[in-house]
CSV table of C-alpha atoms and ligand atoms in Angstrom, one decimal:
chain,number,residue,atom,x,y,z
V,1,UNK,CA,-9.0,-11.9,-19.7
V,2,UNK,CA,-5.4,-11.3,-20.8
V,3,UNK,CA,-4.4,-11.0,-24.4
V,4,UNK,CA,-0.8,-12.0,-25.0
V,5,UNK,CA,0.7,-10.4,-28.1
V,6,UNK,CA,3.3,-12.0,-30.4
V,7,UNK,CA,7.0,-11.1,-29.9
V,8,UNK,CA,7.1,-9.0,-33.0
V,9,UNK,CA,3.6,-7.3,-32.6
V,10,UNK,CA,3.7,-3.7,-33.6
V,11,UNK,CA,2.3,-0.7,-31.8
V,12,UNK,CA,-0.4,-0.5,-34.5
V,13,UNK,CA,-1.4,-4.1,-33.8
V,14,UNK,CA,-1.7,-3.5,-30.1
V,15,UNK,CA,-3.7,-0.3,-30.7
V,16,UNK,CA,-6.1,-2.2,-33.0
V,17,UNK,CA,-6.7,-4.9,-30.4
V,18,UNK,CA,-7.4,-2.2,-27.7
V,19,UNK,CA,-9.9,-0.5,-30.0
V,20,UNK,CA,-11.7,-3.8,-30.6
V,21,UNK,CA,-11.9,-4.4,-26.8
V,22,UNK,CA,-13.3,-0.9,-26.3
V,23,UNK,CA,-15.8,-1.3,-29.1
V,24,UNK,CA,-17.2,-4.2,-27.1
V,25,UNK,CA,-17.7,-1.8,-24.1
V,26,UNK,CA,-14.8,-3.1,-22.1
V,27,UNK,CA,-11.6,-1.5,-20.8
V,28,UNK,CA,-8.2,-2.3,-22.3
V,29,UNK,CA,-5.0,-2.1,-20.3
V,30,UNK,CA,-1.9,-2.5,-22.5
V,31,UNK,CA,1.1,-3.6,-20.5
V,32,UNK,CA,4.4,-3.5,-22.4
V,33,UNK,CA,6.7,-6.1,-20.8
V,34,UNK,CA,10.4,-6.8,-21.2
V,35,UNK,CA,9.7,-9.5,-23.8
V,36,UNK,CA,6.2,-8.9,-25.1
V,37,UNK,CA,3.1,-6.8,-24.7
V,38,UNK,CA,0.1,-8.1,-22.9
V,39,UNK,CA,-3.3,-6.4,-22.8
V,40,UNK,CA,-5.5,-6.8,-19.8
V,41,UNK,CA,-9.3,-6.6,-20.2
V,42,UNK,CA,-11.6,-5.5,-17.5
V,43,UNK,CA,-15.3,-4.7,-17.2
V,44,UNK,CA,-18.3,-6.9,-16.9
V,45,UNK,CA,-21.0,-5.0,-18.7
V,46,UNK,CA,-20.4,-6.6,-22.1
V,47,UNK,CA,-19.3,-9.9,-23.4
V,48,UNK,CA,-16.4,-10.1,-25.7
V,49,UNK,CA,-16.1,-12.5,-28.7
V,50,UNK,CA,-12.8,-14.2,-27.9
V,51,UNK,CA,-12.5,-15.8,-31.3
V,52,UNK,CA,-12.8,-12.3,-32.9
V,53,UNK,CA,-9.9,-11.0,-30.7
V,54,UNK,CA,-7.8,-14.1,-31.3
V,55,UNK,CA,-8.1,-13.6,-35.0
V,56,UNK,CA,-6.6,-10.1,-34.8
V,57,UNK,CA,-3.1,-9.6,-36.2
V,58,UNK,CA,-0.3,-10.0,-33.7
V,59,UNK,CA,-2.4,-11.9,-31.1
V,60,UNK,CA,-0.6,-14.9,-29.7
V,61,UNK,CA,-3.1,-16.2,-27.2
V,62,UNK,CA,-5.9,-15.4,-24.8
V,63,UNK,CA,-5.6,-16.3,-21.2
V,64,UNK,CA,-8.8,-16.4,-19.1
V,65,UNK,CA,-8.0,-15.0,-15.7
V,66,UNK,CA,-9.6,-17.1,-13.1
V,67,UNK,CA,-9.4,-14.6,-10.2
V,68,UNK,CA,-12.1,-11.9,-9.6
V,69,UNK,CA,-9.3,-9.3,-9.4
V,70,UNK,CA,-7.6,-8.6,-12.6
V,71,UNK,CA,-5.2,-5.7,-12.6
V,72,UNK,CA,-4.0,-6.8,-9.1
V,73,UNK,CA,-3.3,-10.4,-10.1
V,74,UNK,CA,0.0,-11.9,-11.1
V,75,UNK,CA,-1.8,-13.7,-13.9
V,76,UNK,CA,-2.2,-10.2,-15.5
V,77,UNK,CA,1.2,-8.9,-14.6
V,78,UNK,CA,3.8,-11.5,-13.8
V,79,UNK,CA,6.6,-9.2,-12.7
V,80,UNK,CA,6.8,-7.5,-9.3
V,81,UNK,CA,5.6,-4.0,-9.3
V,82,UNK,CA,8.3,-1.6,-8.0
V,83,UNK,CA,6.9,1.8,-6.9
V,84,UNK,CA,9.3,4.8,-7.0
V,85,UNK,CA,8.6,7.4,-4.4
V,86,UNK,CA,11.1,10.3,-4.8
V,87,UNK,CA,13.8,7.7,-5.6
V,88,UNK,CA,12.8,5.3,-2.8
V,89,UNK,CA,11.9,1.9,-4.4
V,90,UNK,CA,9.0,0.0,-2.9
V,91,UNK,CA,8.6,-3.7,-3.9
V,92,UNK,CA,12.0,-4.3,-5.4
V,93,UNK,CA,15.1,-5.8,-3.8
V,94,UNK,CA,15.4,-3.0,-1.2
V,95,UNK,CA,13.5,-3.1,2.0
V,96,UNK,CA,11.6,0.0,3.0
V,97,UNK,CA,10.7,1.3,6.4
V,98,UNK,CA,8.0,3.8,7.2
V,99,UNK,CA,8.2,5.1,10.8
V,100,UNK,CA,6.9,7.9,13.0
V,101,UNK,CA,4.2,8.6,15.5
V,102,UNK,CA,0.6,7.4,15.3
V,103,UNK,CA,-0.6,11.1,15.2
V,104,UNK,CA,1.1,14.3,14.3
V,105,UNK,CA,0.8,16.1,17.7
V,106,UNK,CA,3.1,19.1,17.6
V,107,UNK,CA,5.8,20.4,15.3
V,108,UNK,CA,8.4,19.7,18.0
V,109,UNK,CA,7.2,16.1,18.5
V,110,UNK,CA,7.6,15.4,14.8
V,111,UNK,CA,11.0,17.0,14.6
V,112,UNK,CA,12.3,14.9,17.5
V,113,UNK,CA,10.9,11.7,16.1
V,114,UNK,CA,11.8,12.5,12.5
V,115,UNK,CA,15.4,13.1,13.4
V,116,UNK,CA,15.7,9.8,15.2
V,117,UNK,CA,14.0,7.6,12.7
V,118,UNK,CA,15.8,9.1,9.8
V,119,UNK,CA,19.1,8.5,11.6
V,120,UNK,CA,18.1,4.9,12.1
V,121,UNK,CA,17.5,4.5,8.4
V,122,UNK,CA,13.8,4.9,7.9
V,123,UNK,CA,13.1,6.4,4.5
V,124,UNK,CA,9.5,7.3,4.9
V,125,UNK,CA,8.0,9.3,7.8
V,126,UNK,CA,4.4,8.4,8.9
V,127,UNK,CA,2.0,10.4,11.1
V,128,UNK,CA,-1.7,10.9,11.0
V,129,UNK,CA,-3.0,14.4,10.5
V,130,UNK,CA,-6.6,13.0,10.3
V,131,UNK,CA,-7.2,10.3,12.9
V,132,UNK,CA,-9.9,7.7,12.7
V,133,UNK,CA,-10.6,7.2,16.4
V,134,UNK,CA,-13.0,4.8,18.1
V,135,UNK,CA,-14.3,7.6,20.3
V,136,UNK,CA,-15.5,11.0,19.0
V,137,UNK,CA,-14.0,12.6,22.1
V,138,UNK,CA,-10.5,11.4,21.4
V,139,UNK,CA,-7.9,13.6,19.6
V,140,UNK,CA,-9.0,13.7,15.9
V,141,UNK,CA,-5.8,15.1,14.4
V,142,UNK,CA,-4.4,18.5,13.4
V,143,UNK,CA,-5.7,18.3,9.8
V,144,UNK,CA,-4.0,20.8,7.4
V,145,UNK,CA,-1.7,22.1,10.2
V,146,UNK,CA,-0.5,18.5,10.6
V,147,UNK,CA,0.1,18.1,6.9
V,148,UNK,CA,2.3,21.3,7.0
V,149,UNK,CA,4.3,19.8,9.8
V,150,UNK,CA,4.8,16.6,7.8
V,151,UNK,CA,6.0,18.7,4.8
V,152,UNK,CA,8.6,20.3,7.1
V,153,UNK,CA,9.8,16.9,8.2
V,154,UNK,CA,10.3,16.0,4.6
V,155,UNK,CA,12.3,19.2,4.0
V,156,UNK,CA,14.4,18.8,7.1
V,157,UNK,CA,15.3,15.1,7.0
V,158,UNK,CA,14.9,14.3,3.3
V,159,UNK,CA,12.3,11.7,4.0
V,160,UNK,CA,9.1,10.9,2.0
V,161,UNK,CA,5.8,11.4,3.8
V,162,UNK,CA,2.9,9.0,4.2
V,163,UNK,CA,-0.4,10.0,5.9
V,164,UNK,CA,-4.0,8.9,6.0
V,165,UNK,CA,-6.9,10.3,4.0
V,166,UNK,CA,-9.9,9.4,6.1
V,167,UNK,CA,-12.5,10.7,3.7
V,168,UNK,CA,-12.9,12.2,0.2
V,169,UNK,CA,-12.7,15.7,1.6
V,170,UNK,CA,-9.3,15.0,3.3
V,171,UNK,CA,-8.0,13.1,0.2
V,172,UNK,CA,-7.6,16.3,-1.9
V,173,UNK,CA,-5.4,18.0,0.8
V,174,UNK,CA,-3.5,14.8,1.6
V,175,UNK,CA,-2.7,14.2,-2.0
V,176,UNK,CA,-1.4,17.8,-2.3
V,177,UNK,CA,1.0,17.4,0.7
V,178,UNK,CA,2.0,13.8,1.0
V,179,UNK,CA,4.1,11.5,-1.2
V,180,UNK,CA,1.9,8.4,-0.4
V,181,UNK,CA,-1.7,8.5,0.5
V,182,UNK,CA,-2.7,6.0,3.2
V,183,UNK,CA,-6.2,4.4,3.2
V,184,UNK,CA,-6.9,3.0,6.7
V,185,UNK,CA,-8.3,-0.4,7.7
V,186,UNK,CA,-11.7,1.2,8.5
V,187,UNK,CA,-12.0,2.5,5.0
V,188,UNK,CA,-10.8,-0.5,3.1
V,189,UNK,CA,-14.2,-1.0,1.6
V,190,UNK,CA,-15.1,2.7,1.3
V,191,UNK,CA,-15.5,2.2,-2.4
V,192,UNK,CA,-16.1,5.9,-3.3
V,193,UNK,CA,-12.9,6.8,-1.4
V,194,UNK,CA,-11.0,4.0,-3.2
V,195,UNK,CA,-12.2,5.2,-6.6
V,196,UNK,CA,-11.2,8.8,-5.8
V,197,UNK,CA,-7.8,7.5,-4.6
V,198,UNK,CA,-7.5,5.8,-7.9
V,199,UNK,CA,-8.0,9.1,-9.7
V,200,UNK,CA,-5.3,11.2,-7.8
V,201,UNK,CA,-1.6,11.1,-8.7
V,202,UNK,CA,0.1,9.8,-5.5
V,203,UNK,CA,0.8,6.1,-4.8
V,204,UNK,CA,-1.7,4.7,-2.3
V,205,UNK,CA,-1.0,2.4,0.6
V,206,UNK,CA,-4.1,0.4,1.3
V,207,UNK,CA,-4.4,-1.2,4.8
V,208,UNK,CA,-6.3,-4.5,5.2
V,209,UNK,CA,-9.7,-4.2,6.8
V,210,UNK,CA,-10.0,-5.7,10.3
V,211,UNK,CA,-12.2,-8.5,9.1
V,212,UNK,CA,-11.3,-8.6,5.5
V,213,UNK,CA,-10.5,-11.8,3.6
V,214,UNK,CA,-7.5,-11.6,1.3
V,215,UNK,CA,-9.9,-11.7,-1.6
V,216,UNK,CA,-11.8,-8.7,-0.3
V,217,UNK,CA,-8.4,-6.9,0.3
V,218,UNK,CA,-7.2,-7.5,-3.2
V,219,UNK,CA,-10.6,-6.5,-4.7
V,220,UNK,CA,-10.3,-3.2,-2.8
V,221,UNK,CA,-6.9,-2.7,-4.4
V,222,UNK,CA,-8.6,-3.5,-7.7
V,223,UNK,CA,-10.9,-0.5,-7.2
V,224,UNK,CA,-8.0,1.9,-7.0
V,225,UNK,CA,-6.2,0.3,-10.0
V,226,UNK,CA,-9.3,0.2,-12.1
V,227,UNK,CA,-9.4,4.0,-12.0
V,228,UNK,CA,-5.9,4.2,-13.5
V,229,UNK,CA,-3.7,4.5,-10.4
V,230,UNK,CA,-1.5,1.3,-10.5
V,231,UNK,CA,0.8,2.4,-7.7
V,232,UNK,CA,-0.8,0.5,-4.9
V,233,UNK,CA,1.0,-0.8,-1.8
V,234,UNK,CA,-0.8,-3.3,0.3
V,235,UNK,CA,-0.4,-3.3,4.1
V,236,UNK,CA,-1.2,-6.2,6.5
V,237,UNK,CA,-2.1,-4.7,9.9
V,238,UNK,CA,-3.8,-7.6,11.6
V,239,UNK,CA,-7.4,-8.8,11.8
V,240,UNK,CA,-9.9,-9.1,14.6
V,241,UNK,CA,-10.0,-12.6,16.1
V,242,UNK,CA,-11.1,-14.2,19.4
V,243,UNK,CA,-7.5,-13.7,20.7
V,244,UNK,CA,-7.4,-11.2,23.6
V,245,UNK,CA,-3.6,-11.3,24.3
V,246,UNK,CA,-3.1,-9.0,21.3
V,247,UNK,CA,-4.9,-6.0,19.8
V,248,UNK,CA,-5.3,-7.7,16.5
V,249,UNK,CA,-4.0,-11.0,15.1
V,250,UNK,CA,-1.2,-10.2,12.7
V,251,UNK,CA,-1.7,-12.5,9.8
V,252,UNK,CA,1.8,-13.0,8.3
V,253,UNK,CA,0.5,-15.8,6.1
V,254,UNK,CA,-1.0,-12.9,4.0
V,255,UNK,CA,2.5,-12.1,2.8
V,256,UNK,CA,3.3,-15.3,0.9
V,257,UNK,CA,-0.3,-15.4,-0.3
V,258,UNK,CA,-0.2,-11.9,-1.7
V,259,UNK,CA,3.3,-12.5,-3.2
V,260,UNK,CA,2.0,-15.5,-5.0
V,261,UNK,CA,-1.3,-14.1,-6.3
V,262,UNK,CA,-0.4,-10.4,-6.8
V,263,UNK,CA,2.5,-8.4,-8.2
V,264,UNK,CA,1.9,-5.5,-5.7
V,265,UNK,CA,4.3,-4.7,-2.9
V,266,UNK,CA,3.2,-5.7,0.6
V,267,UNK,CA,4.3,-3.9,3.8
V,268,UNK,CA,3.6,-5.2,7.4
V,269,UNK,CA,2.4,-3.0,10.3
V,270,UNK,CA,3.2,-4.9,13.5
V,271,UNK,CA,2.3,-1.9,15.6
V,272,UNK,CA,-1.4,-1.9,14.9
V,273,UNK,CA,-1.1,-5.7,14.3
V,274,UNK,CA,-0.2,-6.3,18.0
V,275,UNK,CA,-1.0,-3.2,19.9
V,276,UNK,CA,1.9,-3.8,22.3
V,277,UNK,CA,5.4,-2.4,21.9
V,278,UNK,CA,7.1,-5.6,23.3
V,279,UNK,CA,5.6,-7.6,20.4
V,280,UNK,CA,6.6,-5.2,17.7
V,281,UNK,CA,10.2,-6.2,17.3
V,282,UNK,CA,9.7,-10.0,17.2
V,283,UNK,CA,6.9,-9.7,14.7
V,284,UNK,CA,8.8,-7.2,12.6
V,285,UNK,CA,11.6,-9.8,12.3
V,286,UNK,CA,9.1,-12.4,11.3
V,287,UNK,CA,7.5,-10.1,8.8
V,288,UNK,CA,10.7,-9.5,6.9
V,289,UNK,CA,11.5,-13.3,7.1
V,290,UNK,CA,8.1,-14.0,5.6
V,291,UNK,CA,9.0,-11.9,2.5
V,292,UNK,CA,7.4,-8.6,3.2
V,293,UNK,CA,8.8,-5.6,1.3
V,294,UNK,CA,9.0,-3.5,4.4
V,295,UNK,CA,7.5,-2.3,7.6
V,296,UNK,CA,5.4,0.4,9.0
V,297,UNK,CA,6.3,1.1,12.7
V,298,UNK,CA,5.0,3.6,15.2
V,299,UNK,CA,7.7,5.3,17.1
V,300,UNK,CA,7.3,7.9,19.9
V,301,UNK,CA,10.0,9.6,22.1
V,302,UNK,CA,7.5,9.7,25.0
V,303,UNK,CA,5.0,6.9,24.5
V,304,UNK,CA,3.4,7.4,28.0
V,305,UNK,CA,2.2,10.8,26.9
V,306,UNK,CA,1.4,10.1,23.3
V,307,UNK,CA,-2.0,11.4,22.1
V,308,UNK,CA,-2.7,7.9,20.6
V,309,UNK,CA,-1.3,4.4,20.4
V,310,UNK,CA,1.4,5.0,23.0
V,311,UNK,CA,1.3,1.4,24.2
V,312,UNK,CA,2.3,0.1,20.8
V,313,UNK,CA,4.9,2.8,20.0
V,314,UNK,CA,8.6,1.9,20.1
V,315,UNK,CA,11.1,4.2,21.7
V,316,UNK,CA,13.6,5.6,19.2
V,317,UNK,CA,16.5,3.4,20.7
V,318,UNK,CA,14.4,0.3,20.2
V,319,UNK,CA,13.6,1.3,16.7
V,320,UNK,CA,17.3,1.7,16.0
V,321,UNK,CA,18.0,-1.8,17.3
V,322,UNK,CA,15.1,-3.1,15.1
V,323,UNK,CA,16.6,-1.5,12.0
V,324,UNK,CA,19.9,-3.3,12.6
V,325,UNK,CA,18.2,-6.6,13.0
V,326,UNK,CA,16.0,-6.2,9.9
V,327,UNK,CA,19.1,-5.4,7.9
V,328,UNK,CA,20.7,-8.7,9.0
V,329,UNK,CA,17.5,-10.8,8.3
V,330,UNK,CA,16.9,-9.1,5.0
V,331,UNK,CA,20.5,-9.8,3.9
V,332,UNK,CA,19.9,-13.6,4.3
V,333,UNK,CA,17.0,-13.2,1.8
V,334,UNK,CA,19.0,-11.0,-0.6
V,335,UNK,CA,17.2,-7.8,0.4
V,336,UNK,CA,19.1,-4.6,0.7
V,337,UNK,CA,18.7,-2.0,3.4
V,338,UNK,CA,19.9,1.6,3.8
M,401,PEP,C1,-2.7,4.2,11.2
M,401,PEP,O1,-1.8,3.6,10.6
M,401,PEP,O2,-2.5,5.3,11.8
M,401,PEP,C2,-4.0,3.5,11.5
M,401,PEP,C3,-5.0,4.2,12.0
M,401,PEP,O3,-4.0,2.2,11.1
M,401,PEP,P1,-5.2,1.2,10.8
M,401,PEP,O4,-6.0,1.9,9.7
M,401,PEP,O5,-4.5,0.0,10.3
M,401,PEP,O6,-6.0,1.0,12.0
M,402,MN,MN1,-1.9,4.3,15.4
């Protein structure tokens, strides 16, 4: 339910409506807009008397939100959410690029790649310090040592840092070091992790689960937002299908769907979405053309010896070429690039 307040509704009127909602055992989310204030209502434990709310001073109308997700939906919040990460805007006119290796391997590796991707125009450095691997015998990540290396990359190249929290234990440390917390595909429905991510201060990038419908994806984002953290970035990274020419099937139709039904920014990850470096550039172009707010790209200076995801990692020169193309495609759509 969404309560739309009159143009001239005062702060006191908004507060009174919020109190009435909370009295009924529900949560009120006042959302001051450019023209008028709306109040979102969430919670399913109690029923609210809509007539009683409608009769409150300053209430213009009540809109019944048809979608199961509330805070995530455009019905609740019509304007695009723009997330500010150290001055980098995600979800506005400007395109954003997150780039770096799959895993933080060594300090030297991150410095080499960081320098190259920063020079090509990437604003955010990625790299896993905790790696969710299919095999328990594969490299699992450098953990806190990796987070320290990421912090050094931020210092040296003036980039923001995104890295994955694979569990609630890692979340605390990741939140201390990183600018954006990544929740991976395998954890998209780890509801206790989502709730905790909603209670820490950093923006969260939530990756789509490998077999998640878009409704499930948006409901997972709702978990984070319902705990108070409204800075959620969605990431389409491909889903599992019968296709065997590609690691996953990158579902670019998710982009216009999300843009229509939600106000949250959406980033596309063609690296995990395809699993093959030669497919990353064409699908990055398509992602920007489809309206994505930016890209997450794996880049490695020595893919053949990468600890993980070498076959899908772009060489820095290819990444540089991609950034030039993205700039041109974005410009056609009125998007700016660094
Ligand atoms: C990653 O981005 O490092 C990653 C593991 O991706 P995903 O969760 O999409 O598989
Ligand atoms: Mn990877």
